[in-house]
mmCIF file of C-alpha atoms and ligand atoms in Angstrom:
data_model
loop_
_atom_site.group_PDB
_atom_site.id
_atom_site.type_symbol
_atom_site.label_atom_id
_atom_site.label_comp_id
_atom_site.label_asym_id
_atom_site.label_seq_id
_atom_site.Cartn_x
_atom_site.Cartn_y
_atom_site.Cartn_z
ATOM 1 C CA MET A 614 -13.954 24.004 6.126
ATOM 2 C CA ALA A 615 -15.856 21.347 7.940
ATOM 3 C CA ARG A 616 -14.214 19.639 11.012
ATOM 4 C CA VAL A 617 -11.642 16.457 9.336
ATOM 5 C CA PHE A 618 -11.044 13.311 11.581
ATOM 6 C CA SER A 619 -9.262 10.424 10.660
ATOM 7 C CA GLY A 620 -7.615 7.918 12.392
ATOM 8 C CA ILE A 621 -4.676 4.648 11.784
ATOM 9 C CA GLN A 622 -3.891 1.466 13.794
ATOM 10 C CA PRO A 623 -0.464 1.060 15.449
ATOM 11 C CA SER A 624 -0.731 -2.457 14.801
ATOM 12 C CA GLY A 625 2.402 -2.552 12.364
ATOM 13 C CA VAL A 626 4.689 -0.449 10.738
ATOM 14 C CA PRO A 627 2.410 1.786 8.350
ATOM 15 C CA THR A 628 2.415 0.316 4.954
ATOM 16 C CA LEU A 629 2.782 2.755 0.756
ATOM 17 C CA GLY A 630 -1.679 1.945 1.280
ATOM 18 C CA ASN A 631 -1.658 3.593 4.166
ATOM 19 C CA TYR A 632 0.322 6.467 2.910
ATOM 20 C CA LEU A 633 -1.193 7.060 -0.380
ATOM 21 C CA GLY A 634 -4.711 5.896 0.464
ATOM 22 C CA ALA A 635 -5.007 8.193 3.501
ATOM 23 C CA ILE A 636 -1.837 9.877 5.540
ATOM 24 C CA ARG A 637 -0.742 11.692 2.100
ATOM 25 C CA ASN A 638 -3.994 13.109 1.955
ATOM 26 C CA TRP A 639 -4.098 14.390 5.178
ATOM 27 C CA VAL A 640 -1.012 16.682 5.238
ATOM 28 C CA PRO A 641 -3.186 19.541 3.389
ATOM 29 C CA MET A 642 -5.891 19.578 5.348
ATOM 30 C CA GLN A 643 -4.542 20.413 8.458
ATOM 31 C CA ASN A 644 -6.470 23.501 10.102
ATOM 32 C CA GLY A 645 -5.558 23.493 13.797
ATOM 33 C CA ASP A 646 -8.540 22.666 16.000
ATOM 34 C CA GLU A 647 -10.734 22.038 12.701
ATOM 35 C CA SER A 648 -8.594 18.655 11.811
ATOM 36 C CA LEU A 649 -7.974 15.720 14.063
ATOM 37 C CA PHE A 650 -6.024 12.872 13.570
ATOM 38 C CA CYS A 651 -5.664 9.785 15.820
ATOM 39 C CA VAL A 652 -3.248 6.998 16.220
ATOM 40 C CA VAL A 653 -6.417 3.854 17.080
ATOM 41 C CA ASP A 654 -4.698 1.736 19.435
ATOM 42 C CA GLN A 655 -8.091 0.989 20.992
ATOM 43 C CA HIS A 656 -9.076 -0.654 17.651
ATOM 44 C CA ALA A 657 -5.867 -2.078 17.186
ATOM 45 C CA ILE A 658 -6.637 -4.283 19.766
ATOM 46 C CA THR A 659 -9.330 -5.540 18.639
ATOM 47 C CA VAL A 660 -6.986 -8.272 16.911
ATOM 48 C CA PHE A 661 -4.190 -9.455 19.625
ATOM 49 C CA GLN A 662 -1.411 -7.251 19.819
ATOM 50 C CA ASN A 663 1.986 -7.812 21.636
ATOM 51 C CA PRO A 664 1.601 -6.100 24.816
ATOM 52 C CA GLY A 665 5.557 -5.179 24.612
ATOM 53 C CA GLU A 666 5.170 -4.163 21.225
ATOM 54 C CA LEU A 667 2.017 -1.467 21.541
ATOM 55 C CA ALA A 668 3.264 1.142 23.017
ATOM 56 C CA SER A 669 6.332 1.421 20.721
ATOM 57 C CA ALA A 670 4.002 0.554 17.701
ATOM 58 C CA THR A 671 2.107 3.262 18.777
ATOM 59 C CA ARG A 672 4.970 5.864 18.915
ATOM 60 C CA GLU A 673 5.864 4.891 15.427
ATOM 61 C CA MET A 674 2.862 5.426 13.960
ATOM 62 C CA ALA A 675 3.024 9.122 15.142
ATOM 63 C CA ALA A 676 6.617 9.609 14.309
ATOM 64 C CA SER A 677 5.620 8.256 10.717
ATOM 65 C CA LEU A 678 2.675 10.581 10.442
ATOM 66 C CA ILE A 679 4.929 13.669 11.628
ATOM 67 C CA ALA A 680 7.486 12.213 9.100
ATOM 68 C CA CYS A 681 4.884 12.291 6.360
ATOM 69 C CA GLY A 682 4.120 16.209 7.069
ATOM 70 C CA LEU A 683 1.567 16.301 9.859
ATOM 71 C CA ASP A 684 2.534 18.952 12.106
ATOM 72 C CA PRO A 685 1.394 18.861 15.489
ATOM 73 C CA ASP A 686 1.003 22.584 15.898
ATOM 74 C CA ARG A 687 -0.888 22.773 12.637
ATOM 75 C CA CYS A 688 -3.294 19.961 13.423
ATOM 76 C CA VAL A 689 -4.613 17.796 16.103
ATOM 77 C CA LEU A 690 -1.880 14.625 16.507
ATOM 78 C CA PHE A 691 -2.747 12.211 19.381
ATOM 79 C CA VAL A 692 -3.663 8.385 20.667
ATOM 80 C CA GLN A 693 -7.118 7.082 21.500
ATOM 81 C CA SER A 694 -6.945 5.691 24.572
ATOM 82 C CA HIS A 695 -5.704 8.621 25.505
ATOM 83 C CA VAL A 696 -9.083 10.747 25.429
ATOM 84 C CA PRO A 697 -11.856 8.757 27.145
ATOM 85 C CA ALA A 698 -14.659 10.380 25.533
ATOM 86 C CA HIS A 699 -14.280 7.593 22.506
ATOM 87 C CA VAL A 700 -15.180 4.610 24.629
ATOM 88 C CA ARG A 701 -17.618 6.678 26.193
ATOM 89 C CA LEU A 702 -19.723 7.506 22.478
ATOM 90 C CA GLY A 703 -18.628 4.390 21.299
ATOM 91 C CA TRP A 704 -20.427 2.346 24.601
ATOM 92 C CA ILE A 705 -23.624 4.416 23.409
ATOM 93 C CA PHE A 706 -23.303 3.370 19.958
ATOM 94 C CA ASN A 707 -23.348 -0.679 20.816
ATOM 95 C CA CYS A 708 -26.690 0.434 21.785
ATOM 96 C CA ILE A 709 -27.903 2.443 18.526
ATOM 97 C CA ALA A 710 -26.621 -0.004 16.281
ATOM 98 C CA ARG A 711 -28.321 -3.177 15.091
ATOM 99 C CA LEU A 712 -26.749 -6.235 14.546
ATOM 100 C CA GLY A 713 -28.551 -6.779 11.289
ATOM 101 C CA TRP A 714 -26.280 -3.618 10.626
ATOM 102 C CA LEU A 715 -22.941 -5.007 11.596
ATOM 103 C CA ASN A 716 -23.600 -8.301 10.072
ATOM 104 C CA ARG A 717 -23.020 -6.366 6.756
ATOM 105 C CA MET A 718 -19.789 -5.545 7.339
ATOM 106 C CA THR A 719 -17.641 -7.135 4.888
ATOM 107 C CA GLN A 720 -14.452 -5.789 6.771
ATOM 108 C CA PHE A 721 -15.253 -8.058 9.549
ATOM 109 C CA LYS A 722 -15.899 -11.182 7.483
ATOM 110 C CA ASP A 723 -12.437 -10.421 5.859
ATOM 111 C CA LYS A 724 -10.224 -9.948 8.929
ATOM 112 C CA ALA A 725 -12.723 -12.785 11.347
ATOM 113 C CA GLY A 726 -11.569 -15.170 8.389
ATOM 114 C CA LYS A 727 -13.545 -18.626 8.332
ATOM 115 C CA ASP A 728 -13.482 -19.187 12.028
ATOM 116 C CA ARG A 729 -15.713 -16.208 13.015
ATOM 117 C CA GLU A 730 -16.613 -17.562 16.365
ATOM 118 C CA ALA A 731 -13.264 -17.193 17.299
ATOM 119 C CA ALA A 732 -13.314 -12.947 16.279
ATOM 120 C CA SER A 733 -12.994 -10.631 19.638
ATOM 121 C CA THR A 734 -16.327 -9.026 20.069
ATOM 122 C CA GLY A 735 -14.527 -5.844 19.845
ATOM 123 C CA LEU A 736 -13.794 -6.699 15.963
ATOM 124 C CA TYR A 737 -17.239 -6.898 15.465
ATOM 125 C CA VAL A 738 -18.719 -3.965 17.051
ATOM 126 C CA TYR A 739 -15.531 -1.946 15.906
ATOM 127 C CA PRO A 740 -17.241 0.114 13.182
ATOM 128 C CA ASN A 741 -19.411 1.885 16.060
ATOM 129 C CA LEU A 742 -16.314 2.809 18.364
ATOM 130 C CA MET A 743 -15.024 4.099 14.927
ATOM 131 C CA ALA A 744 -18.492 6.373 14.363
ATOM 132 C CA ALA A 745 -17.915 7.574 18.076
ATOM 133 C CA ASP A 746 -14.129 8.412 17.047
ATOM 134 C CA ILE A 747 -15.696 10.663 14.545
ATOM 135 C CA LEU A 748 -18.625 12.131 16.056
ATOM 136 C CA ALA A 749 -17.272 12.590 19.110
ATOM 137 C CA TYR A 750 -15.799 15.966 17.254
ATOM 138 C CA HIS A 751 -19.055 16.559 15.147
ATOM 139 C CA ALA A 752 -16.395 16.014 12.571
ATOM 140 C CA THR A 753 -17.921 15.562 9.036
ATOM 141 C CA SER A 754 -15.126 15.324 7.068
ATOM 142 C CA VAL A 755 -13.725 11.932 7.246
ATOM 143 C CA PRO A 756 -10.577 11.359 4.757
ATOM 144 C CA VAL A 757 -9.922 7.484 4.145
ATOM 145 C CA GLY A 758 -8.933 4.727 2.023
ATOM 146 C CA ASP A 759 -11.798 3.162 -0.372
ATOM 147 C CA ASP A 760 -11.792 0.622 2.311
ATOM 148 C CA GLN A 761 -13.549 2.153 4.765
ATOM 149 C CA ARG A 762 -16.750 3.298 2.509
ATOM 150 C CA GLN A 763 -18.923 1.233 4.544
ATOM 151 C CA HIS A 764 -17.807 1.899 8.092
ATOM 152 C CA LEU A 765 -19.053 5.609 7.025
ATOM 153 C CA GLU A 766 -22.271 4.619 5.379
ATOM 154 C CA LEU A 767 -22.363 2.799 8.994
ATOM 155 C CA ALA A 768 -21.617 5.884 11.582
ATOM 156 C CA ASN A 769 -24.345 7.628 9.298
ATOM 157 C CA ASP A 770 -27.133 5.396 10.417
ATOM 158 C CA ILE A 771 -25.777 5.257 14.243
ATOM 159 C CA ALA A 772 -25.757 9.331 13.832
ATOM 160 C CA GLN A 773 -29.652 9.229 12.237
ATOM 161 C CA LYS A 774 -31.259 6.617 14.180
ATOM 162 C CA PHE A 775 -29.568 8.266 17.516
ATOM 163 C CA ASN A 776 -31.088 11.875 16.746
ATOM 164 C CA HIS A 777 -34.473 9.875 15.827
ATOM 165 C CA ASP A 778 -34.244 7.848 19.094
ATOM 166 C CA TYR A 779 -33.787 10.898 21.297
ATOM 167 C CA GLY A 780 -35.875 13.680 18.814
ATOM 168 C CA VAL A 781 -32.925 15.702 18.527
ATOM 169 C CA GLU A 782 -30.571 16.889 15.749
ATOM 170 C CA PHE A 783 -27.465 16.575 17.436
ATOM 171 C CA PHE A 784 -25.358 14.637 15.490
ATOM 172 C CA PRO A 785 -24.313 15.761 11.228
ATOM 173 C CA ARG A 786 -24.180 13.950 8.632
ATOM 174 C CA ILE A 787 -20.657 12.520 8.031
ATOM 175 C CA GLU A 788 -19.156 12.934 4.088
ATOM 176 C CA PRO A 789 -16.233 10.236 3.607
ATOM 177 C CA MET A 790 -13.900 11.687 0.962
ATOM 178 C CA ILE A 791 -11.936 9.113 -0.670
ATOM 179 C CA LEU A 792 -9.092 10.668 -2.033
ATOM 180 C CA GLY A 793 -6.225 9.748 -4.583
ATOM 181 C CA VAL A 794 -5.844 7.851 -7.627
ATOM 182 C CA ALA A 795 -4.716 4.811 -5.937
ATOM 183 C CA ALA A 796 -7.331 5.356 -2.816
ATOM 184 C CA ARG A 797 -7.177 1.370 -2.782
ATOM 185 C CA VAL A 798 -3.189 -0.104 -2.845
ATOM 186 C CA MET A 799 -3.542 -3.484 -3.483
ATOM 187 C CA SER A 800 -1.033 -6.988 -2.148
ATOM 188 C CA LEU A 801 2.303 -7.504 -4.434
ATOM 189 C CA ARG A 802 1.663 -10.734 -3.512
ATOM 190 C CA ASP A 803 -2.026 -10.948 -4.586
ATOM 191 C CA GLY A 804 -3.964 -8.060 -6.637
ATOM 192 C CA SER A 805 -6.979 -9.107 -5.159
ATOM 193 C CA LYS A 806 -6.497 -8.578 -1.296
ATOM 194 C CA LYS A 807 -5.232 -5.109 -0.406
ATOM 195 C CA MET A 808 -1.875 -4.507 1.470
ATOM 196 C CA SER A 809 -2.215 -4.127 4.589
ATOM 197 C CA LYS A 810 0.262 -3.735 7.621
ATOM 198 C CA SER A 811 -0.601 -7.032 9.143
ATOM 199 C CA ASP A 812 -0.638 -9.402 6.281
ATOM 200 C CA PRO A 813 1.382 -12.144 7.494
ATOM 201 C CA SER A 814 3.999 -11.870 4.561
ATOM 202 C CA ASP A 815 6.021 -8.372 4.493
ATOM 203 C CA GLN A 816 7.036 -9.325 1.022
ATOM 204 C CA SER A 817 2.609 -8.515 0.496
ATOM 205 C CA ARG A 818 3.972 -4.751 1.230
ATOM 206 C CA ILE A 819 6.045 -1.725 1.363
ATOM 207 C CA ASN A 820 6.732 -0.382 4.628
ATOM 208 C CA LEU A 821 7.903 3.181 4.794
ATOM 209 C CA THR A 822 10.724 1.972 7.101
ATOM 210 C CA ASP A 823 11.973 -0.182 3.857
ATOM 211 C CA ASP A 824 15.973 0.890 2.835
ATOM 212 C CA ALA A 825 16.263 1.153 -0.777
ATOM 213 C CA ASP A 826 17.335 -2.162 -1.374
ATOM 214 C CA THR A 827 14.353 -3.785 0.737
ATOM 215 C CA ILE A 828 12.088 -1.632 -1.909
ATOM 216 C CA ALA A 829 13.986 -2.891 -4.761
ATOM 217 C CA LEU A 830 13.684 -6.724 -3.822
ATOM 218 C CA LYS A 831 9.950 -6.824 -3.010
ATOM 219 C CA ILE A 832 8.727 -4.673 -6.239
ATOM 220 C CA ARG A 833 11.280 -6.861 -8.246
ATOM 221 C CA ARG A 834 9.538 -10.148 -6.488
ATOM 222 C CA ALA A 835 5.746 -8.776 -6.960
ATOM 223 C CA LYS A 836 3.454 -10.585 -8.913
ATOM 224 C CA THR A 837 2.825 -10.018 -12.322
ATOM 225 C CA ASP A 838 1.602 -11.241 -15.609
ATOM 226 C CA ALA A 839 3.085 -12.570 -18.729
ATOM 227 C CA GLU A 840 1.808 -9.498 -20.979
ATOM 228 C CA PRO A 841 3.582 -6.881 -21.635
ATOM 229 C CA ILE A 842 2.185 -3.006 -19.780
ATOM 230 C CA PRO A 843 -0.819 -1.945 -21.865
ATOM 231 C CA ASP A 844 -0.714 1.437 -23.660
ATOM 232 C CA HIS A 845 -4.269 1.947 -22.758
ATOM 233 C CA MET A 846 -6.532 1.345 -19.894
ATOM 234 C CA ALA A 847 -8.426 -1.334 -21.417
ATOM 235 C CA GLY A 848 -5.413 -3.745 -21.653
ATOM 236 C CA LEU A 849 -5.424 -3.433 -17.582
ATOM 237 C CA GLU A 850 -9.141 -5.763 -17.472
ATOM 238 C CA ALA A 851 -8.763 -9.028 -15.733
ATOM 239 C CA ARG A 852 -4.854 -8.058 -14.613
ATOM 240 C CA PRO A 853 -5.381 -6.906 -11.264
ATOM 241 C CA GLU A 854 -1.749 -6.803 -10.557
ATOM 242 C CA ALA A 855 -0.775 -5.178 -13.575
ATOM 243 C CA ARG A 856 -3.316 -2.533 -12.801
ATOM 244 C CA ASN A 857 -2.235 -2.484 -9.329
ATOM 245 C CA LEU A 858 1.819 -1.641 -10.092
ATOM 246 C CA VAL A 859 0.277 1.210 -12.760
ATOM 247 C CA GLY A 860 -1.527 2.501 -10.110
ATOM 248 C CA ILE A 861 1.247 2.851 -7.666
ATOM 249 C CA LEU A 862 3.284 4.485 -9.816
ATOM 250 C CA ALA A 863 0.744 6.663 -11.191
ATOM 251 C CA ALA A 864 -0.167 7.687 -7.717
ATOM 252 C CA ILE A 865 3.343 8.414 -6.085
ATOM 253 C CA SER A 866 4.149 10.573 -9.603
ATOM 254 C CA GLY A 867 0.936 12.372 -8.839
ATOM 255 C CA THR A 868 -0.063 11.618 -12.312
ATOM 256 C CA LEU A 869 -3.301 9.262 -13.655
ATOM 257 C CA PRO A 870 -2.967 5.706 -14.680
ATOM 258 C CA GLU A 871 -3.930 6.836 -17.918
ATOM 259 C CA ASN A 872 -0.397 9.159 -18.352
ATOM 260 C CA ILE A 873 1.521 6.018 -17.200
ATOM 261 C CA LEU A 874 0.363 3.855 -20.102
ATOM 262 C CA ARG A 875 1.251 6.230 -22.527
ATOM 263 C CA GLU A 876 5.046 6.667 -21.223
ATOM 264 C CA GLN A 877 5.231 2.634 -20.356
ATOM 265 C CA GLY A 878 3.154 1.433 -22.382
ATOM 266 C CA GLY A 879 4.560 -1.611 -24.357
ATOM 267 C CA LYS A 880 7.430 -2.347 -21.827
ATOM 268 C CA GLY A 881 8.232 -5.817 -20.168
ATOM 269 C CA PHE A 882 7.498 -5.933 -16.477
ATOM 270 C CA GLY A 883 10.955 -6.110 -15.917
ATOM 271 C CA ALA A 884 12.167 -2.842 -16.842
ATOM 272 C CA PHE A 885 8.715 -1.113 -15.595
ATOM 273 C CA LYS A 886 9.308 -2.294 -12.450
ATOM 274 C CA GLU A 887 13.121 -0.281 -12.336
ATOM 275 C CA VAL A 888 11.124 2.614 -13.177
ATOM 276 C CA LEU A 889 8.591 2.175 -10.270
ATOM 277 C CA VAL A 890 11.588 1.180 -7.663
ATOM 278 C CA GLU A 891 13.482 4.436 -8.981
ATOM 279 C CA ALA A 892 10.042 6.732 -8.076
ATOM 280 C CA LEU A 893 9.151 4.711 -4.667
ATOM 281 C CA VAL A 894 12.894 5.016 -3.409
ATOM 282 C CA ASP A 895 12.960 9.002 -4.277
ATOM 283 C CA HIS A 896 9.816 9.288 -2.491
ATOM 284 C CA LEU A 897 9.951 7.170 0.204
ATOM 285 C CA SER A 898 13.551 7.333 1.190
ATOM 286 C CA PRO A 899 13.158 11.184 2.909
ATOM 287 C CA ILE A 900 10.420 10.031 4.835
ATOM 288 C CA ALA A 901 12.122 6.996 6.628
ATOM 289 C CA ALA A 902 15.358 9.083 7.121
ATOM 290 C CA GLU A 903 12.767 11.536 9.096
ATOM 291 C CA MET A 904 11.038 8.890 11.047
ATOM 292 C CA LYS A 905 14.913 7.746 12.162
ATOM 293 C CA ARG A 906 15.479 11.127 13.302
ATOM 294 C CA LEU A 907 12.034 11.649 15.050
ATOM 295 C CA LEU A 908 12.812 8.478 16.906
ATOM 296 C CA ASN A 909 16.083 9.330 18.356
ATOM 297 C CA ASP A 910 13.859 11.677 20.652
ATOM 298 C CA PRO A 911 11.021 9.705 22.050
ATOM 299 C CA GLY A 912 10.550 11.561 24.726
ATOM 300 C CA ALA A 913 9.676 14.506 22.666
ATOM 301 C CA VAL A 914 7.140 12.568 19.875
ATOM 302 C CA ASP A 915 5.449 11.488 23.611
ATOM 303 C CA ALA A 916 5.179 15.224 24.365
ATOM 304 C CA ALA A 917 3.835 16.538 21.355
ATOM 305 C CA LEU A 918 0.857 13.382 21.730
ATOM 306 C CA HIS A 919 -0.012 14.641 25.277
ATOM 307 C CA LYS A 920 -0.373 17.823 24.256
ATOM 308 C CA GLY A 921 -2.633 17.121 21.055
ATOM 309 C CA ALA A 922 -4.382 14.510 23.843
ATOM 310 C CA ALA A 923 -5.848 17.483 25.631
ATOM 311 C CA ARG A 924 -6.416 19.701 23.082
ATOM 312 C CA ALA A 925 -8.753 16.588 21.609
ATOM 313 C CA ALA A 926 -10.531 16.221 25.058
ATOM 314 C CA ALA A 927 -10.988 20.219 25.572
ATOM 315 C CA ILE A 928 -13.261 19.214 21.914
ATOM 316 C CA ALA A 929 -14.835 15.859 22.754
ATOM 317 C CA ASP A 930 -15.915 15.966 26.527
ATOM 318 C CA PRO A 931 -18.651 18.528 25.877
ATOM 319 C CA ILE A 932 -20.202 17.239 23.074
ATOM 320 C CA VAL A 933 -19.959 13.655 24.912
ATOM 321 C CA ALA A 934 -21.450 14.913 28.269
ATOM 322 C CA GLU A 935 -23.820 16.146 25.699
ATOM 323 C CA ALA A 936 -24.879 13.270 24.067
ATOM 324 C CA GLU A 937 -24.718 11.191 28.097
ATOM 325 C CA ARG A 938 -27.042 13.802 28.878
ATOM 326 C CA LEU A 939 -29.681 13.280 26.039
ATOM 327 C CA VAL A 940 -29.943 9.422 27.066
ATOM 328 C CA GLY A 941 -30.394 10.321 30.281
ATOM 329 C CA PHE A 942 -27.724 9.668 32.348
ATOM 330 C CA LEU A 943 -27.314 11.322 35.906
ATOM 331 C CA PRO A 944 -24.443 13.726 35.437
ATOM 332 C CA PRO A 945 -21.152 12.891 37.304
ATOM 333 C CA ARG A 946 -21.501 16.800 38.736
HETATM 334 N N1 LIG B 1054 -4.445 -0.962 0.754
HETATM 335 C C1 LIG B 1054 -4.684 0.084 1.287
HETATM 336 N N2 LIG B 1054 -5.073 1.109 0.171
HETATM 337 C C2 LIG B 1054 -5.175 2.061 0.722
HETATM 338 N N3 LIG B 1054 -5.789 3.115 1.582
HETATM 339 C C3 LIG B 1054 -5.455 2.151 2.746
HETATM 340 N N4 LIG B 1054 -6.168 2.213 3.690
HETATM 341 C C4 LIG B 1054 -5.094 0.891 4.424
HETATM 342 N N5 LIG B 1054 -4.760 0.027 3.975
HETATM 343 C C5 LIG B 1054 -4.961 0.542 2.089
HETATM 344 C C6 LIG B 1054 -5.916 3.237 4.981
HETATM 345 O O1 LIG B 1054 -5.140 3.493 5.685
HETATM 346 C C7 LIG B 1054 -5.751 3.961 6.984
HETATM 347 C C8 LIG B 1054 -6.017 3.609 7.706
HETATM 348 O O2 LIG B 1054 -6.040 2.118 8.303
HETATM 349 P P1 LIG B 1054 -5.990 1.676 9.137
HETATM 350 O O3 LIG B 1054 -4.761 1.263 10.237
HETATM 351 O O4 LIG B 1054 -7.194 2.154 10.449
HETATM 352 O O5 LIG B 1054 -6.843 0.147 9.384
HETATM 353 P P2 LIG B 1054 -6.559 -0.699 8.012
HETATM 354 O O6 LIG B 1054 -8.009 0.102 6.931
HETATM 355 O O7 LIG B 1054 -7.522 -2.153 8.294
HETATM 356 O O8 LIG B 1054 -5.338 -0.831 7.542
HETATM 357 P P3 LIG B 1054 -4.593 -1.978 7.300
HETATM 358 O O9 LIG B 1054 -2.956 -1.535 6.960
HETATM 359 O O10 LIG B 1054 -5.112 -3.232 6.728
HETATM 360 O O11 LIG B 1054 -4.266 -2.652 8.924
HETATM 361 P P4 LIG B 1054 -4.567 -3.300 9.741
HETATM 362 O O12 LIG B 1054 -3.360 -4.648 9.130
HETATM 363 O O13 LIG B 1054 -4.005 -3.946 10.535
HETATM 364 O O14 LIG B 1054 -5.567 -4.240 9.065
HETATM 365 C C9 LIG B 1054 -7.625 4.161 6.465
HETATM 366 O O15 LIG B 1054 -8.233 5.178 5.909
HETATM 367 C C10 LIG B 1054 -7.502 2.666 5.516
HETATM 368 O O16 LIG B 1054 -8.812 3.080 4.531
#
């Protein structure tokens, strides 16, 4: 099996979108040193994070990954800033990637919003560091949500240009793994926007820490239209909110949207939402409870992360040292 790498930012509590689009798919990929999962705190600060909260958000994110089924003994689970190889290679990639390439990144445009001049330079070069996160391990399988596809294409462009510029075949080609029927979960308030942990509106998302009452309230308030649930896929066209809720129920129930429409077609949203609430609460409550239990012993979570960082560095350090040698840096010793 190819080496797997994926990351998640501690920029808030993980959402249902992070869970269905990413975390849940990581669990069956655990394969010792061949599977690396990283809490990417250096990416998180591309947008200002409260320094008093970042460390605990990082630990909380790690606890939620463990609660979702990642076992620190069966994969390498660690924090990005604990392994300096990422930024060492990230700098080299800043010098490989072209401005024109970064200018095309739609996530930068979305995140920077109207006032691009005020965005951090980190936010702009974020995809270069993401390429380094993956390529520092020569990882080739990257399970991510659909929104990251463009960044992985850029990572391949960077790898190819590095190989070309230095006349080597050093960095491998990355294969994105876009998994799951709900590869892109949308906001509960606006079916055209993705669900995000940093969305200013808490009502726009389900957090993995939400209790049953909060989940019920958010789903009941979720935006819908006036039509009933259709009984075939074509009936979801131009109905982004309906499509999103059907997609969520399908993903959480491990089935296809077609099957959900067959069962639920003709129902009004009131009745449909109750089915959705029950499925979400059944699925997410044990995760929230396990996360709470883990966070009662923060020292144990930190110790697992420190062990993970040592294992990650043992893989990345020789690869990045070789990249630095290829570039022509004088070896440090
Ligand atoms: N709405 C989503 N649907 C499906 N997958 C999603 N992912 C994120 N949102 C959705 C996937 O989650 C993984 C981790 O993402 P991230 O934390 O690195 O950054 P992000 O994509 O920017 O996620 P958020 O929740 O939107 O964070 P903020 O608000 O901080 O920007 C990725 O694999 C991503 O595809």
